[in-house]
């Protein structure tokens, strides 16, 4: 009896898992190219999330993508994922999570992920097409929510997308192709955007290839906005 009581007390003293009131899943599984910046991205997201009272759970096991597994999180971040990282039941679980009120945040090569899943194409907003060689500097212009017209520069790998997502999303930032080589989207080149998805939310930025950009205060400010929106802490993205 004493042994049983001791075991019960020990179980009561174990830490409870984080539930949807404070946890964000940062998923970094790759099936194609793997970015060296992934560890820095995870650390940055953990730091920024902590500022908002959120806890990051980092993983690469797609087995968490079930109704029960995702119920532990307010939002899911695809941080430089690539390729086909979820099977069909896992895709269905993520779709139900988003449409039921969960949030999604995609970084950089999240747009180079799940090309054969139409819902994901809408969730991320636009799939990756190609990018100019190397790292290049570009002028960024912010849009909306008191940021209209604010500009700053960034050096990163700058994606071209298979479509301009503007008809389907709220564009938060564009890049000026006149300032670098290899842009193919013309005068309107969105690089960061958001949208509602069912009862949930989606936020994406094309920045995040180079580890150095995660120390950029402008990028960090943008990611704060993305986390607040994806987690449901702010109705504005």
Tab-separated table of C-alpha atoms in Angstrom:
chain	number	residue	atom	x	y	z
A	1	UNK	CA	0.000	0.000	0.000
A	2	UNK	CA	2.803	2.421	0.909
A	3	UNK	CA	4.459	1.639	-2.405
A	4	UNK	CA	1.228	2.374	-4.264
A	5	UNK	CA	0.735	5.652	-2.397
A	6	UNK	CA	4.337	6.652	-3.091
A	7	UNK	CA	3.898	5.960	-6.801
A	8	UNK	CA	0.699	8.016	-6.931
A	9	UNK	CA	2.389	10.925	-5.177
A	10	UNK	CA	5.310	10.724	-7.573
A	11	UNK	CA	2.933	10.898	-10.528
A	12	UNK	CA	1.212	13.933	-9.063
A	13	UNK	CA	4.562	15.686	-8.761
A	14	UNK	CA	5.465	15.151	-12.413
A	15	UNK	CA	5.229	18.325	-14.539
A	16	UNK	CA	2.051	18.608	-16.548
A	17	UNK	CA	2.448	18.893	-20.319
A	18	UNK	CA	1.871	22.253	-21.991
A	19	UNK	CA	-1.596	22.561	-23.473
A	20	UNK	CA	-2.989	24.888	-26.096
A	21	UNK	CA	-2.884	27.888	-23.794
A	22	UNK	CA	0.889	28.273	-24.043
A	23	UNK	CA	2.589	25.917	-26.485
A	24	UNK	CA	3.745	26.314	-30.084
A	25	UNK	CA	5.111	23.419	-32.138
A	26	UNK	CA	8.182	24.258	-34.234
A	27	UNK	CA	8.481	21.543	-36.868
A	28	UNK	CA	11.733	21.305	-38.857
A	29	UNK	CA	11.581	18.010	-40.731
A	30	UNK	CA	13.254	18.077	-44.152
A	31	UNK	CA	12.890	15.634	-47.026
A	32	UNK	CA	15.005	17.636	-49.493
A	33	UNK	CA	17.506	20.464	-48.892
A	34	UNK	CA	18.324	21.122	-45.248
A	35	UNK	CA	19.170	24.648	-44.120
A	36	UNK	CA	22.089	25.169	-41.764
A	37	UNK	CA	20.093	27.999	-40.173
A	38	UNK	CA	17.468	25.669	-38.660
A	39	UNK	CA	18.976	25.596	-35.131
A	40	UNK	CA	19.218	29.398	-35.097
A	41	UNK	CA	15.628	29.659	-36.331
A	42	UNK	CA	14.432	27.386	-33.531
A	43	UNK	CA	16.352	29.310	-30.866
A	44	UNK	CA	15.055	32.629	-32.203
A	45	UNK	CA	11.455	31.436	-32.222
A	46	UNK	CA	11.839	30.111	-28.679
A	47	UNK	CA	13.167	33.463	-27.490
A	48	UNK	CA	10.475	35.507	-29.226
A	49	UNK	CA	7.733	33.148	-28.093
A	50	UNK	CA	8.897	33.406	-24.484
A	51	UNK	CA	8.425	37.184	-24.698
A	52	UNK	CA	4.754	36.472	-25.413
A	53	UNK	CA	4.329	33.913	-22.655
A	54	UNK	CA	4.530	30.992	-25.067
A	55	UNK	CA	6.636	27.847	-24.912
A	56	UNK	CA	8.192	26.316	-28.013
A	57	UNK	CA	8.242	22.554	-28.486
A	58	UNK	CA	10.690	21.638	-31.249
A	59	UNK	CA	10.445	18.361	-33.111
A	60	UNK	CA	10.880	16.526	-36.411
A	61	UNK	CA	8.627	13.524	-35.741
A	62	UNK	CA	5.590	13.865	-37.982
A	63	UNK	CA	3.777	11.407	-35.725
A	64	UNK	CA	2.637	14.378	-33.631
A	65	UNK	CA	0.276	15.340	-36.438
A	66	UNK	CA	-2.854	13.704	-35.062
A	67	UNK	CA	-5.935	15.323	-33.559
A	68	UNK	CA	-4.696	14.462	-30.076
A	69	UNK	CA	-1.103	15.480	-30.716
A	70	UNK	CA	-1.968	18.873	-32.190
A	71	UNK	CA	-4.494	19.631	-29.457
A	72	UNK	CA	-1.494	20.475	-27.248
A	73	UNK	CA	-0.609	23.524	-29.373
A	74	UNK	CA	-1.940	26.949	-30.249
A	75	UNK	CA	0.041	27.092	-33.474
A	76	UNK	CA	2.378	25.073	-35.665
A	77	UNK	CA	5.505	26.572	-37.234
A	78	UNK	CA	7.069	25.012	-40.319
A	79	UNK	CA	10.608	26.371	-39.946
A	80	UNK	CA	12.578	25.673	-43.146
A	81	UNK	CA	10.833	22.399	-43.829
A	82	UNK	CA	11.314	20.940	-47.309
A	83	UNK	CA	9.675	18.253	-49.400
A	84	UNK	CA	6.968	15.777	-48.476
A	85	UNK	CA	7.007	15.692	-44.674
A	86	UNK	CA	3.458	14.510	-43.838
A	87	UNK	CA	1.453	11.500	-44.962
A	88	UNK	CA	-2.248	11.773	-45.810
A	89	UNK	CA	-3.657	11.167	-42.287
A	90	UNK	CA	-1.160	13.689	-40.899
A	91	UNK	CA	-2.173	16.195	-43.559
A	92	UNK	CA	-5.820	15.710	-42.605
A	93	UNK	CA	-4.975	16.306	-38.945
A	94	UNK	CA	-3.147	19.561	-39.712
A	95	UNK	CA	-5.966	20.772	-41.944
A	96	UNK	CA	-8.548	20.054	-39.239
A	97	UNK	CA	-6.334	21.816	-36.674
A	98	UNK	CA	-6.106	24.978	-38.795
A	99	UNK	CA	-9.740	25.041	-39.855
A	100	UNK	CA	-10.770	24.429	-36.261
A	101	UNK	CA	-8.977	27.516	-34.959
A	102	UNK	CA	-5.257	26.708	-34.828
A	103	UNK	CA	-2.506	28.828	-36.313
A	104	UNK	CA	0.260	28.250	-38.868
A	105	UNK	CA	3.515	30.132	-39.331
A	106	UNK	CA	5.838	29.339	-42.226
A	107	UNK	CA	9.472	30.355	-42.560
A	108	UNK	CA	11.342	30.535	-45.871
A	109	UNK	CA	11.380	26.993	-47.306
A	110	UNK	CA	8.037	26.177	-45.740
A	111	UNK	CA	7.059	27.275	-49.259
A	112	UNK	CA	9.244	24.445	-50.643
A	113	UNK	CA	7.123	21.827	-48.891
A	114	UNK	CA	4.145	19.542	-49.648
A	115	UNK	CA	3.736	20.397	-53.334
A	116	UNK	CA	1.167	17.640	-53.887
A	117	UNK	CA	-1.247	18.830	-51.200
A	118	UNK	CA	-3.608	21.564	-52.495
A	119	UNK	CA	-4.710	22.708	-49.024
A	120	UNK	CA	-1.099	23.344	-48.056
A	121	UNK	CA	-0.620	25.501	-51.128
A	122	UNK	CA	-3.433	27.719	-49.883
A	123	UNK	CA	-2.151	27.579	-46.311
A	124	UNK	CA	1.363	28.747	-47.201
A	125	UNK	CA	-0.003	31.135	-49.830
A	126	UNK	CA	2.437	30.439	-52.661
A	127	UNK	CA	4.904	27.688	-53.418
A	128	UNK	CA	8.602	28.300	-54.108
A	129	UNK	CA	9.609	28.532	-57.776
A	130	UNK	CA	13.322	29.410	-57.778
A	131	UNK	CA	15.761	31.873	-56.273
A	132	UNK	CA	18.635	34.025	-57.510
A	133	UNK	CA	22.129	32.688	-56.831
A	134	UNK	CA	23.652	33.367	-53.437
A	135	UNK	CA	22.704	35.961	-50.866
A	136	UNK	CA	21.676	39.370	-52.141
A	137	UNK	CA	20.602	42.629	-50.528
A	138	UNK	CA	17.096	43.899	-51.181
A	139	UNK	CA	14.934	46.805	-50.098
A	140	UNK	CA	11.893	45.698	-48.106
A	141	UNK	CA	8.708	47.773	-47.890
A	142	UNK	CA	6.168	47.066	-45.166
A	143	UNK	CA	2.424	47.349	-45.671
A	144	UNK	CA	-0.625	47.754	-43.434
A	145	UNK	CA	-1.371	48.080	-39.710
A	146	UNK	CA	0.527	51.322	-39.144
A	147	UNK	CA	3.615	50.092	-41.008
A	148	UNK	CA	2.667	51.295	-44.502
A	149	UNK	CA	5.689	52.505	-46.434
A	150	UNK	CA	8.299	51.697	-43.787
A	151	UNK	CA	11.450	50.444	-45.513
A	152	UNK	CA	14.578	48.580	-44.537
A	153	UNK	CA	17.238	46.437	-46.211
A	154	UNK	CA	17.984	42.752	-45.805
A	155	UNK	CA	20.588	40.351	-47.145
A	156	UNK	CA	19.191	36.860	-47.653
A	157	UNK	CA	18.202	34.324	-50.291
A	158	UNK	CA	15.147	35.877	-51.933
A	159	UNK	CA	12.522	33.505	-53.253
A	160	UNK	CA	10.529	33.829	-56.444
A	161	UNK	CA	7.141	32.107	-56.119
A	162	UNK	CA	4.980	30.101	-58.499
A	163	UNK	CA	2.240	32.684	-58.201
A	164	UNK	CA	1.713	36.132	-56.775
A	165	UNK	CA	-0.339	35.393	-53.634
A	166	UNK	CA	-1.835	38.898	-53.369
A	167	UNK	CA	-5.379	37.965	-54.520
A	168	UNK	CA	-5.677	35.463	-51.657
A	169	UNK	CA	-3.689	36.991	-48.793
A	170	UNK	CA	-2.966	40.224	-46.953
A	171	UNK	CA	0.500	41.277	-48.095
A	172	UNK	CA	2.655	42.555	-45.234
A	173	UNK	CA	5.961	43.128	-47.047
A	174	UNK	CA	7.313	43.328	-50.573
A	175	UNK	CA	10.835	43.402	-51.999
A	176	UNK	CA	12.099	45.728	-54.740
A	177	UNK	CA	13.501	43.604	-57.573
A	178	UNK	CA	15.262	46.628	-59.051
A	179	UNK	CA	17.890	46.421	-56.323
A	180	UNK	CA	19.105	42.863	-56.912
A	181	UNK	CA	19.546	40.309	-59.698
A	182	UNK	CA	17.285	37.393	-60.481
A	183	UNK	CA	13.821	38.575	-59.459
A	184	UNK	CA	11.068	37.237	-61.725
A	185	UNK	CA	7.843	38.542	-60.179
A	186	UNK	CA	8.023	42.124	-61.428
A	187	UNK	CA	6.975	45.304	-59.708
A	188	UNK	CA	4.833	43.493	-57.141
A	189	UNK	CA	6.929	40.903	-55.275
A	190	UNK	CA	5.292	39.907	-51.955
A	191	UNK	CA	7.657	38.309	-49.441
A	192	UNK	CA	5.567	38.231	-46.244
A	193	UNK	CA	1.817	37.788	-45.892
A	194	UNK	CA	-1.046	36.417	-43.791
A	195	UNK	CA	-4.592	35.149	-44.181
A	196	UNK	CA	-7.434	33.573	-42.203
A	197	UNK	CA	-8.010	29.872	-42.898
A	198	UNK	CA	-11.371	28.629	-41.696
A	199	UNK	CA	-11.432	29.549	-38.009
A	200	UNK	CA	-7.626	29.540	-37.982
A	201	UNK	CA	-4.802	31.728	-39.244
A	202	UNK	CA	-1.767	31.511	-41.514
A	203	UNK	CA	1.322	33.755	-41.611
A	204	UNK	CA	4.372	33.309	-43.856
A	205	UNK	CA	7.663	35.058	-44.597
A	206	UNK	CA	10.192	34.212	-47.275
A	207	UNK	CA	13.068	35.372	-45.091
A	208	UNK	CA	15.132	32.924	-43.062
A	209	UNK	CA	17.647	31.191	-45.314
A	210	UNK	CA	20.726	32.775	-43.768
A	211	UNK	CA	21.318	32.344	-40.030
A	212	UNK	CA	22.370	35.987	-39.741
A	213	UNK	CA	18.905	37.323	-40.580
A	214	UNK	CA	17.526	35.990	-37.294
A	215	UNK	CA	19.578	38.627	-35.463
A	216	UNK	CA	18.191	41.412	-37.654
A	217	UNK	CA	15.923	43.568	-35.452
A	218	UNK	CA	13.522	44.195	-38.355
A	219	UNK	CA	13.147	40.481	-39.016
A	220	UNK	CA	12.690	39.779	-35.323
A	221	UNK	CA	9.979	42.438	-35.108
A	222	UNK	CA	8.237	40.834	-38.061
A	223	UNK	CA	8.442	37.378	-36.497
A	224	UNK	CA	6.968	38.743	-33.260
A	225	UNK	CA	3.961	39.894	-35.252
A	226	UNK	CA	3.717	36.522	-36.939
A	227	UNK	CA	3.826	34.592	-33.683
A	228	UNK	CA	1.220	36.846	-32.081
A	229	UNK	CA	-1.119	36.365	-35.037
A	230	UNK	CA	-0.558	32.635	-35.509
A	231	UNK	CA	-1.018	31.932	-31.797
A	232	UNK	CA	-4.239	33.958	-31.705
A	233	UNK	CA	-2.840	36.546	-29.288
A	234	UNK	CA	-3.472	39.315	-31.824
A	235	UNK	CA	-6.241	39.611	-34.432
A	236	UNK	CA	-3.892	41.727	-36.549
A	237	UNK	CA	-0.963	40.320	-38.472
